[in-house]
JSON list of C-alpha atoms in Angstrom, two decimals:
[
{"chain": "A", "resi": 12, "resn": "MET", "atom": "CA", "xyz": [28.54, -27.62, -19.67]},
{"chain": "A", "resi": 13, "resn": "ALA", "atom": "CA", "xyz": [24.94, -27.13, -19.42]},
{"chain": "A", "resi": 14, "resn": "ARG", "atom": "CA", "xyz": [24.47, -23.29, -19.88]},
{"chain": "A", "resi": 15, "resn": "GLU", "atom": "CA", "xyz": [20.57, -22.42, -20.09]},
{"chain": "A", "resi": 16, "resn": "SER", "atom": "CA", "xyz": [19.28, -19.34, -21.36]},
{"chain": "A", "resi": 17, "resn": "GLU", "atom": "CA", "xyz": [16.62, -19.24, -18.56]},
{"chain": "A", "resi": 18, "resn": "PRO", "atom": "CA", "xyz": [17.53, -21.52, -15.50]},
{"chain": "A", "resi": 19, "resn": "GLY", "atom": "CA", "xyz": [15.02, -24.79, -15.24]},
{"chain": "A", "resi": 20, "resn": "ILE", "atom": "CA", "xyz": [13.76, -24.11, -18.45]},
{"chain": "A", "resi": 21, "resn": "VAL", "atom": "CA", "xyz": [15.51, -27.42, -19.51]},
{"chain": "A", "resi": 22, "resn": "GLY", "atom": "CA", "xyz": [13.40, -29.48, -16.59]},
{"chain": "A", "resi": 23, "resn": "ARG", "atom": "CA", "xyz": [10.29, -27.61, -17.40]},
{"chain": "A", "resi": 24, "resn": "LEU", "atom": "CA", "xyz": [10.61, -28.59, -21.24]},
{"chain": "A", "resi": 25, "resn": "ALA", "atom": "CA", "xyz": [11.38, -32.42, -20.25]},
{"chain": "A", "resi": 26, "resn": "GLU", "atom": "CA", "xyz": [8.29, -32.58, -17.82]},
{"chain": "A", "resi": 27, "resn": "SER", "atom": "CA", "xyz": [6.28, -31.43, -20.42]},
{"chain": "A", "resi": 28, "resn": "LEU", "atom": "CA", "xyz": [7.77, -33.68, -23.18]},
{"chain": "A", "resi": 29, "resn": "ILE", "atom": "CA", "xyz": [7.28, -36.71, -21.04]},
{"chain": "A", "resi": 30, "resn": "ALA", "atom": "CA", "xyz": [3.45, -35.62, -20.18]},
{"chain": "A", "resi": 31, "resn": "ALA", "atom": "CA", "xyz": [3.12, -35.25, -23.74]},
{"chain": "A", "resi": 32, "resn": "ASP", "atom": "CA", "xyz": [1.93, -31.82, -23.25]},
{"chain": "A", "resi": 33, "resn": "LEU", "atom": "CA", "xyz": [3.46, -29.63, -25.83]},
{"chain": "A", "resi": 34, "resn": "ASP", "atom": "CA", "xyz": [2.01, -26.21, -25.26]},
{"chain": "A", "resi": 35, "resn": "PRO", "atom": "CA", "xyz": [5.12, -25.11, -23.28]},
{"chain": "A", "resi": 36, "resn": "VAL", "atom": "CA", "xyz": [7.29, -26.63, -25.84]},
{"chain": "A", "resi": 37, "resn": "HIS", "atom": "CA", "xyz": [5.55, -24.68, -28.53]},
{"chain": "A", "resi": 38, "resn": "GLN", "atom": "CA", "xyz": [5.31, -21.51, -26.44]},
{"chain": "A", "resi": 39, "resn": "PHE", "atom": "CA", "xyz": [9.07, -21.56, -25.96]},
{"chain": "A", "resi": 40, "resn": "PHE", "atom": "CA", "xyz": [9.66, -21.96, -29.58]},
{"chain": "A", "resi": 41, "resn": "GLN", "atom": "CA", "xyz": [7.27, -19.08, -30.53]},
{"chain": "A", "resi": 42, "resn": "SER", "atom": "CA", "xyz": [9.07, -16.87, -27.98]},
{"chain": "A", "resi": 43, "resn": "ASN", "atom": "CA", "xyz": [12.13, -17.52, -30.05]},
{"chain": "A", "resi": 44, "resn": "GLY", "atom": "CA", "xyz": [10.57, -16.74, -33.18]},
{"chain": "A", "resi": 45, "resn": "VAL", "atom": "CA", "xyz": [10.55, -20.14, -34.52]},
{"chain": "A", "resi": 46, "resn": "ALA", "atom": "CA", "xyz": [7.72, -22.40, -35.53]},
{"chain": "A", "resi": 47, "resn": "PRO", "atom": "CA", "xyz": [6.86, -25.22, -33.19]},
{"chain": "A", "resi": 48, "resn": "PRO", "atom": "CA", "xyz": [8.27, -28.40, -33.63]},
{"chain": "A", "resi": 49, "resn": "VAL", "atom": "CA", "xyz": [6.82, -31.96, -34.77]},
{"chain": "A", "resi": 50, "resn": "VAL", "atom": "CA", "xyz": [7.23, -34.28, -31.46]},
{"chain": "A", "resi": 51, "resn": "THR", "atom": "CA", "xyz": [6.01, -37.70, -31.28]},
{"chain": "A", "resi": 52, "resn": "TRP", "atom": "CA", "xyz": [6.48, -40.75, -28.84]},
{"chain": "A", "resi": 53, "resn": "ASP", "atom": "CA", "xyz": [7.04, -44.23, -30.25]},
{"chain": "A", "resi": 54, "resn": "PRO", "atom": "CA", "xyz": [6.82, -43.27, -33.98]},
{"chain": "A", "resi": 55, "resn": "THR", "atom": "CA", "xyz": [6.03, -45.42, -36.40]},
{"chain": "A", "resi": 56, "resn": "GLY", "atom": "CA", "xyz": [7.49, -45.44, -40.36]},
{"chain": "A", "resi": 57, "resn": "GLY", "atom": "CA", "xyz": [4.61, -43.39, -41.32]},
{"chain": "A", "resi": 58, "resn": "ASP", "atom": "CA", "xyz": [5.35, -40.53, -38.78]},
{"chain": "A", "resi": 59, "resn": "MET", "atom": "CA", "xyz": [8.80, -40.22, -39.98]},
{"chain": "A", "resi": 60, "resn": "THR", "atom": "CA", "xyz": [8.71, -41.01, -43.65]},
{"chain": "A", "resi": 61, "resn": "SER", "atom": "CA", "xyz": [12.59, -41.90, -43.50]},
{"chain": "A", "resi": 62, "resn": "LYS", "atom": "CA", "xyz": [14.15, -45.28, -44.88]},
{"chain": "A", "resi": 63, "resn": "SER", "atom": "CA", "xyz": [17.06, -44.59, -42.32]},
{"chain": "A", "resi": 64, "resn": "PHE", "atom": "CA", "xyz": [14.95, -44.01, -39.28]},
{"chain": "A", "resi": 65, "resn": "ASP", "atom": "CA", "xyz": [12.63, -47.09, -40.28]},
{"chain": "A", "resi": 66, "resn": "PHE", "atom": "CA", "xyz": [15.70, -49.39, -40.03]},
{"chain": "A", "resi": 67, "resn": "LEU", "atom": "CA", "xyz": [16.84, -47.90, -36.52]},
{"chain": "A", "resi": 68, "resn": "ILE", "atom": "CA", "xyz": [13.48, -48.05, -34.95]},
{"chain": "A", "resi": 69, "resn": "ASP", "atom": "CA", "xyz": [12.96, -51.64, -36.40]},
{"chain": "A", "resi": 70, "resn": "HIS", "atom": "CA", "xyz": [16.78, -52.64, -34.74]},
{"chain": "A", "resi": 71, "resn": "TRP", "atom": "CA", "xyz": [15.49, -50.79, -31.34]},
{"chain": "A", "resi": 72, "resn": "ARG", "atom": "CA", "xyz": [12.47, -52.97, -31.26]},
{"chain": "A", "resi": 73, "resn": "ARG", "atom": "CA", "xyz": [14.01, -56.11, -32.62]},
{"chain": "A", "resi": 74, "resn": "THR", "atom": "CA", "xyz": [16.80, -55.89, -29.69]},
{"chain": "A", "resi": 75, "resn": "LEU", "atom": "CA", "xyz": [14.45, -54.84, -27.02]},
{"chain": "A", "resi": 76, "resn": "GLY", "atom": "CA", "xyz": [12.99, -58.36, -26.01]},
{"chain": "A", "resi": 77, "resn": "ASP", "atom": "CA", "xyz": [11.21, -58.40, -22.78]},
{"chain": "A", "resi": 78, "resn": "ARG", "atom": "CA", "xyz": [13.31, -55.45, -21.29]},
{"chain": "A", "resi": 79, "resn": "SER", "atom": "CA", "xyz": [12.12, -51.85, -20.70]},
{"chain": "A", "resi": 80, "resn": "TRP", "atom": "CA", "xyz": [15.03, -50.95, -23.65]},
{"chain": "A", "resi": 81, "resn": "PRO", "atom": "CA", "xyz": [17.86, -52.64, -25.24]},
{"chain": "A", "resi": 82, "resn": "SER", "atom": "CA", "xyz": [21.31, -53.41, -23.94]},
{"chain": "A", "resi": 83, "resn": "GLU", "atom": "CA", "xyz": [23.57, -51.04, -24.90]},
{"chain": "A", "resi": 84, "resn": "ASP", "atom": "CA", "xyz": [25.66, -53.59, -26.33]},
{"chain": "A", "resi": 85, "resn": "CYS", "atom": "CA", "xyz": [23.23, -53.75, -28.90]},
{"chain": "A", "resi": 86, "resn": "ILE", "atom": "CA", "xyz": [24.57, -50.70, -30.15]},
{"chain": "A", "resi": 87, "resn": "ASP", "atom": "CA", "xyz": [27.19, -51.99, -32.61]},
{"chain": "A", "resi": 88, "resn": "PRO", "atom": "CA", "xyz": [28.45, -50.29, -35.52]},
{"chain": "A", "resi": 89, "resn": "VAL", "atom": "CA", "xyz": [28.18, -53.36, -37.83]},
{"chain": "A", "resi": 90, "resn": "ASP", "atom": "CA", "xyz": [24.56, -53.93, -37.19]},
{"chain": "A", "resi": 91, "resn": "LEU", "atom": "CA", "xyz": [23.84, -50.26, -37.55]},
{"chain": "A", "resi": 92, "resn": "ARG", "atom": "CA", "xyz": [25.89, -49.61, -40.89]},
{"chain": "A", "resi": 93, "resn": "PRO", "atom": "CA", "xyz": [23.06, -48.46, -43.19]},
{"chain": "A", "resi": 94, "resn": "ALA", "atom": "CA", "xyz": [22.86, -45.51, -40.82]},
{"chain": "A", "resi": 95, "resn": "LEU", "atom": "CA", "xyz": [26.23, -45.08, -39.20]},
{"chain": "A", "resi": 96, "resn": "GLY", "atom": "CA", "xyz": [27.31, -41.76, -40.96]},
{"chain": "A", "resi": 97, "resn": "SER", "atom": "CA", "xyz": [24.05, -39.88, -39.50]},
{"chain": "A", "resi": 98, "resn": "LEU", "atom": "CA", "xyz": [24.30, -41.28, -35.80]},
{"chain": "A", "resi": 99, "resn": "LEU", "atom": "CA", "xyz": [25.59, -40.04, -32.73]},
{"chain": "A", "resi": 100, "resn": "VAL", "atom": "CA", "xyz": [25.61, -41.72, -29.42]},
{"chain": "A", "resi": 101, "resn": "CYS", "atom": "CA", "xyz": [25.18, -39.77, -26.12]},
{"chain": "A", "resi": 102, "resn": "GLU", "atom": "CA", "xyz": [26.01, -41.00, -22.63]},
{"chain": "A", "resi": 103, "resn": "PRO", "atom": "CA", "xyz": [23.83, -39.14, -19.74]},
{"chain": "A", "resi": 104, "resn": "LEU", "atom": "CA", "xyz": [25.53, -37.64, -16.80]},
{"chain": "A", "resi": 105, "resn": "GLU", "atom": "CA", "xyz": [24.35, -38.96, -13.73]},
{"chain": "A", "resi": 106, "resn": "ASP", "atom": "CA", "xyz": [21.79, -36.14, -13.13]},
{"chain": "A", "resi": 107, "resn": "LEU", "atom": "CA", "xyz": [20.50, -35.67, -16.69]},
{"chain": "A", "resi": 108, "resn": "SER", "atom": "CA", "xyz": [21.97, -32.29, -16.71]},
{"chain": "A", "resi": 109, "resn": "ASP", "atom": "CA", "xyz": [24.29, -32.80, -20.01]},
{"chain": "A", "resi": 110, "resn": "PHE", "atom": "CA", "xyz": [24.81, -35.77, -22.29]},
{"chain": "A", "resi": 111, "resn": "ARG", "atom": "CA", "xyz": [28.44, -36.67, -23.64]},
{"chain": "A", "resi": 112, "resn": "ILE", "atom": "CA", "xyz": [28.87, -37.48, -26.99]},
{"chain": "A", "resi": 113, "resn": "ARG", "atom": "CA", "xyz": [30.58, -40.38, -27.43]},
{"chain": "A", "resi": 114, "resn": "LEU", "atom": "CA", "xyz": [30.23, -41.17, -31.18]},
{"chain": "A", "resi": 115, "resn": "TYR", "atom": "CA", "xyz": [30.09, -38.84, -33.84]},
{"chain": "A", "resi": 116, "resn": "GLY", "atom": "CA", "xyz": [28.73, -39.87, -37.49]},
{"chain": "A", "resi": 117, "resn": "SER", "atom": "CA", "xyz": [31.12, -38.73, -40.38]},
{"chain": "A", "resi": 118, "resn": "ARG", "atom": "CA", "xyz": [27.92, -37.37, -42.43]},
{"chain": "A", "resi": 119, "resn": "LEU", "atom": "CA", "xyz": [27.10, -35.17, -39.18]},
{"chain": "A", "resi": 120, "resn": "ALA", "atom": "CA", "xyz": [30.59, -34.03, -38.94]},
{"chain": "A", "resi": 121, "resn": "LEU", "atom": "CA", "xyz": [30.62, -33.08, -42.72]},
{"chain": "A", "resi": 122, "resn": "GLU", "atom": "CA", "xyz": [27.33, -31.06, -42.18]},
{"chain": "A", "resi": 123, "resn": "MET", "atom": "CA", "xyz": [28.65, -29.33, -38.79]},
{"chain": "A", "resi": 124, "resn": "GLY", "atom": "CA", "xyz": [32.03, -28.73, -40.27]},
{"chain": "A", "resi": 125, "resn": "ARG", "atom": "CA", "xyz": [33.58, -30.23, -37.09]},
{"chain": "A", "resi": 126, "resn": "ASP", "atom": "CA", "xyz": [33.62, -33.58, -35.30]},
{"chain": "A", "resi": 127, "resn": "LEU", "atom": "CA", "xyz": [31.89, -33.38, -31.77]},
{"chain": "A", "resi": 128, "resn": "THR", "atom": "CA", "xyz": [32.91, -36.65, -30.42]},
{"chain": "A", "resi": 129, "resn": "GLY", "atom": "CA", "xyz": [34.05, -36.20, -26.62]},
{"chain": "A", "resi": 130, "resn": "SER", "atom": "CA", "xyz": [32.11, -33.14, -26.17]},
{"chain": "A", "resi": 131, "resn": "TYR", "atom": "CA", "xyz": [28.66, -32.35, -24.64]},
{"chain": "A", "resi": 132, "resn": "ILE", "atom": "CA", "xyz": [25.44, -31.48, -26.11]},
{"chain": "A", "resi": 133, "resn": "SER", "atom": "CA", "xyz": [25.53, -28.18, -24.02]},
{"chain": "A", "resi": 134, "resn": "ASP", "atom": "CA", "xyz": [28.45, -27.33, -26.12]},
{"chain": "A", "resi": 135, "resn": "VAL", "atom": "CA", "xyz": [27.35, -27.15, -29.58]},
{"chain": "A", "resi": 136, "resn": "ASP", "atom": "CA", "xyz": [25.41, -24.09, -29.11]},
{"chain": "A", "resi": 137, "resn": "PRO", "atom": "CA", "xyz": [25.69, -22.68, -25.78]},
{"chain": "A", "resi": 138, "resn": "GLY", "atom": "CA", "xyz": [22.66, -21.21, -24.60]},
{"chain": "A", "resi": 139, "resn": "SER", "atom": "CA", "xyz": [21.02, -21.35, -27.86]},
{"chain": "A", "resi": 140, "resn": "TYR", "atom": "CA", "xyz": [16.83, -22.40, -27.90]},
{"chain": "A", "resi": 141, "resn": "VAL", "atom": "CA", "xyz": [17.93, -24.97, -30.20]},
{"chain": "A", "resi": 142, "resn": "THR", "atom": "CA", "xyz": [20.24, -26.74, -27.26]},
{"chain": "A", "resi": 143, "resn": "THR", "atom": "CA", "xyz": [17.87, -26.02, -24.59]},
{"chain": "A", "resi": 144, "resn": "PHE", "atom": "CA", "xyz": [15.01, -27.79, -26.77]},
{"chain": "A", "resi": 145, "resn": "TYR", "atom": "CA", "xyz": [17.54, -30.73, -27.41]},
{"chain": "A", "resi": 146, "resn": "LEU", "atom": "CA", "xyz": [18.88, -31.21, -23.58]},
{"chain": "A", "resi": 147, "resn": "ALA", "atom": "CA", "xyz": [15.20, -31.38, -22.91]},
{"chain": "A", "resi": 148, "resn": "CYS", "atom": "CA", "xyz": [14.39, -33.99, -25.27]},
{"chain": "A", "resi": 149, "resn": "TYR", "atom": "CA", "xyz": [17.57, -36.22, -24.22]},
{"chain": "A", "resi": 150, "resn": "ARG", "atom": "CA", "xyz": [16.58, -35.61, -20.57]},
{"chain": "A", "resi": 151, "resn": "ALA", "atom": "CA", "xyz": [12.70, -36.78, -21.29]},
{"chain": "A", "resi": 152, "resn": "VAL", "atom": "CA", "xyz": [13.81, -39.96, -23.16]},
{"chain": "A", "resi": 153, "resn": "ALA", "atom": "CA", "xyz": [16.35, -40.79, -20.43]},
{"chain": "A", "resi": 154, "resn": "ILE", "atom": "CA", "xyz": [13.65, -40.58, -17.75]},
{"chain": "A", "resi": 155, "resn": "ARG", "atom": "CA", "xyz": [10.73, -42.05, -19.99]},
{"chain": "A", "resi": 156, "resn": "GLY", "atom": "CA", "xyz": [12.91, -44.61, -21.91]},
{"chain": "A", "resi": 157, "resn": "ARG", "atom": "CA", "xyz": [10.87, -44.53, -25.09]},
{"chain": "A", "resi": 158, "resn": "PRO", "atom": "CA", "xyz": [11.72, -43.71, -28.65]},
{"chain": "A", "resi": 159, "resn": "LEU", "atom": "CA", "xyz": [11.01, -40.04, -29.62]},
{"chain": "A", "resi": 160, "resn": "PHE", "atom": "CA", "xyz": [10.83, -38.38, -32.91]},
{"chain": "A", "resi": 161, "resn": "THR", "atom": "CA", "xyz": [11.27, -34.63, -33.21]},
{"chain": "A", "resi": 162, "resn": "ARG", "atom": "CA", "xyz": [11.19, -32.36, -36.35]},
{"chain": "A", "resi": 163, "resn": "HIS", "atom": "CA", "xyz": [11.38, -28.63, -36.68]},
{"chain": "A", "resi": 164, "resn": "LEU", "atom": "CA", "xyz": [12.53, -25.68, -39.23]},
{"chain": "A", "resi": 165, "resn": "PRO", "atom": "CA", "xyz": [15.20, -24.16, -37.15]},
{"chain": "A", "resi": 166, "resn": "SER", "atom": "CA", "xyz": [16.17, -20.18, -37.40]},
{"chain": "A", "resi": 167, "resn": "SER", "atom": "CA", "xyz": [18.06, -18.67, -40.02]},
{"chain": "A", "resi": 168, "resn": "ARG", "atom": "CA", "xyz": [21.42, -19.14, -37.89]},
{"chain": "A", "resi": 169, "resn": "SER", "atom": "CA", "xyz": [20.95, -22.69, -37.82]},
{"chain": "A", "resi": 170, "resn": "PHE", "atom": "CA", "xyz": [23.34, -25.09, -40.36]},
{"chain": "A", "resi": 171, "resn": "ALA", "atom": "CA", "xyz": [20.03, -26.44, -41.73]},
{"chain": "A", "resi": 172, "resn": "THR", "atom": "CA", "xyz": [16.73, -25.59, -43.14]},
{"chain": "A", "resi": 173, "resn": "ASP", "atom": "CA", "xyz": [15.04, -28.92, -41.53]},
{"chain": "A", "resi": 174, "resn": "ILE", "atom": "CA", "xyz": [16.11, -30.99, -39.04]},
{"chain": "A", "resi": 175, "resn": "ARG", "atom": "CA", "xyz": [14.40, -34.42, -37.90]},
{"chain": "A", "resi": 176, "resn": "ARG", "atom": "CA", "xyz": [16.01, -36.65, -35.33]},
{"chain": "A", "resi": 177, "resn": "LEU", "atom": "CA", "xyz": [15.02, -39.90, -33.96]},
{"chain": "A", "resi": 178, "resn": "LEU", "atom": "CA", "xyz": [16.36, -40.44, -30.36]},
{"chain": "A", "resi": 179, "resn": "LEU", "atom": "CA", "xyz": [16.56, -44.14, -28.83]},
{"chain": "A", "resi": 180, "resn": "PRO", "atom": "CA", "xyz": [17.44, -45.32, -25.29]},
{"chain": "A", "resi": 181, "resn": "PHE", "atom": "CA", "xyz": [19.64, -48.06, -24.68]},
{"chain": "A", "resi": 182, "resn": "GLY", "atom": "CA", "xyz": [20.67, -49.43, -21.18]},
{"chain": "A", "resi": 183, "resn": "SER", "atom": "CA", "xyz": [22.26, -52.18, -19.31]},
{"chain": "A", "resi": 184, "resn": "GLY", "atom": "CA", "xyz": [20.41, -52.27, -16.03]},
{"chain": "A", "resi": 185, "resn": "PRO", "atom": "CA", "xyz": [17.67, -50.15, -14.34]},
{"chain": "A", "resi": 186, "resn": "ARG", "atom": "CA", "xyz": [18.53, -46.61, -16.07]},
{"chain": "A", "resi": 187, "resn": "VAL", "atom": "CA", "xyz": [19.01, -45.51, -19.57]},
{"chain": "A", "resi": 188, "resn": "THR", "atom": "CA", "xyz": [23.09, -45.45, -20.26]},
{"chain": "A", "resi": 189, "resn": "ARG", "atom": "CA", "xyz": [23.29, -44.46, -23.90]},
{"chain": "A", "resi": 190, "resn": "ILE", "atom": "CA", "xyz": [20.82, -42.67, -26.24]},
{"chain": "A", "resi": 191, "resn": "LEU", "atom": "CA", "xyz": [21.24, -43.33, -30.13]},
{"chain": "A", "resi": 192, "resn": "VAL", "atom": "CA", "xyz": [20.36, -40.69, -32.15]},
{"chain": "A", "resi": 193, "resn": "GLY", "atom": "CA", "xyz": [19.56, -40.60, -36.07]},
{"chain": "A", "resi": 194, "resn": "VAL", "atom": "CA", "xyz": [19.58, -37.23, -37.47]},
{"chain": "A", "resi": 195, "resn": "GLU", "atom": "CA", "xyz": [18.59, -36.21, -40.81]},
{"chain": "A", "resi": 196, "resn": "SER", "atom": "CA", "xyz": [18.81, -32.61, -41.98]},
{"chain": "A", "resi": 197, "resn": "ILE", "atom": "CA", "xyz": [18.52, -30.26, -45.22]},
{"chain": "A", "resi": 198, "resn": "PRO", "atom": "CA", "xyz": [21.89, -28.25, -44.94]},
{"chain": "A", "resi": 199, "resn": "ARG", "atom": "CA", "xyz": [21.62, -24.57, -45.33]},
{"chain": "A", "resi": 200, "resn": "ARG", "atom": "CA", "xyz": [25.17, -23.92, -46.46]},
{"chain": "A", "resi": 201, "resn": "PRO", "atom": "CA", "xyz": [27.68, -25.91, -48.31]},
{"chain": "A", "resi": 202, "resn": "LEU", "atom": "CA", "xyz": [29.07, -29.03, -46.60]},
{"chain": "A", "resi": 203, "resn": "GLY", "atom": "CA", "xyz": [32.29, -28.81, -44.40]},
{"chain": "A", "resi": 204, "resn": "ARG", "atom": "CA", "xyz": [31.84, -25.16, -43.73]},
{"chain": "A", "resi": 205, "resn": "PRO", "atom": "CA", "xyz": [33.60, -24.84, -40.27]},
{"chain": "A", "resi": 206, "resn": "ASN", "atom": "CA", "xyz": [30.79, -23.10, -38.10]},
{"chain": "A", "resi": 207, "resn": "TRP", "atom": "CA", "xyz": [27.54, -24.20, -36.00]},
{"chain": "A", "resi": 208, "resn": "THR", "atom": "CA", "xyz": [25.98, -20.87, -36.78]},
{"chain": "A", "resi": 209, "resn": "ARG", "atom": "CA", "xyz": [25.82, -18.71, -39.73]},
{"chain": "A", "resi": 210, "resn": "ARG", "atom": "CA", "xyz": [28.19, -15.70, -38.45]},
{"chain": "A", "resi": 211, "resn": "ASN", "atom": "CA", "xyz": [26.72, -12.06, -40.03]}
]
């Protein structure tokens, strides 16, 4: 599971995300030759310009009640049908070192060329800058317990040229036990090509 390109980097990036100090994140992306991402806590519709994401965050807020986050029981495929194909649901490990993918949407599987249900976030592209960043984002959301929106233009090795994500925490009890993620991307290659990255 979690194989970091640099020991401790996931924790340091997660801490900077939680503190909304994006300098370390920007430096990390620039050191990998990639433009820094957009990162927004508690986004609104104007931040995301996505009807699907608007629907998801409205659902999250509507089911929140007086709790810190909605119950994981509120992740109902019937209620989430308008965005279902572009969703994934992750379960944090106890120490937040990794996140098991419990549900991987059909649209995402088509774009990736494989279904990642049952695997871990660290398995997606082990040791890459983007997997390191994703692990940091998941950890930050699990700790802070608030919605997080990110958008970045990945390296030329990625399956997409533009990736936007909305991470929403859910949980039953005193900790976040599920993270619902909406993903929108512009694929770089024909849908269904069976590889996470382009091979030269």
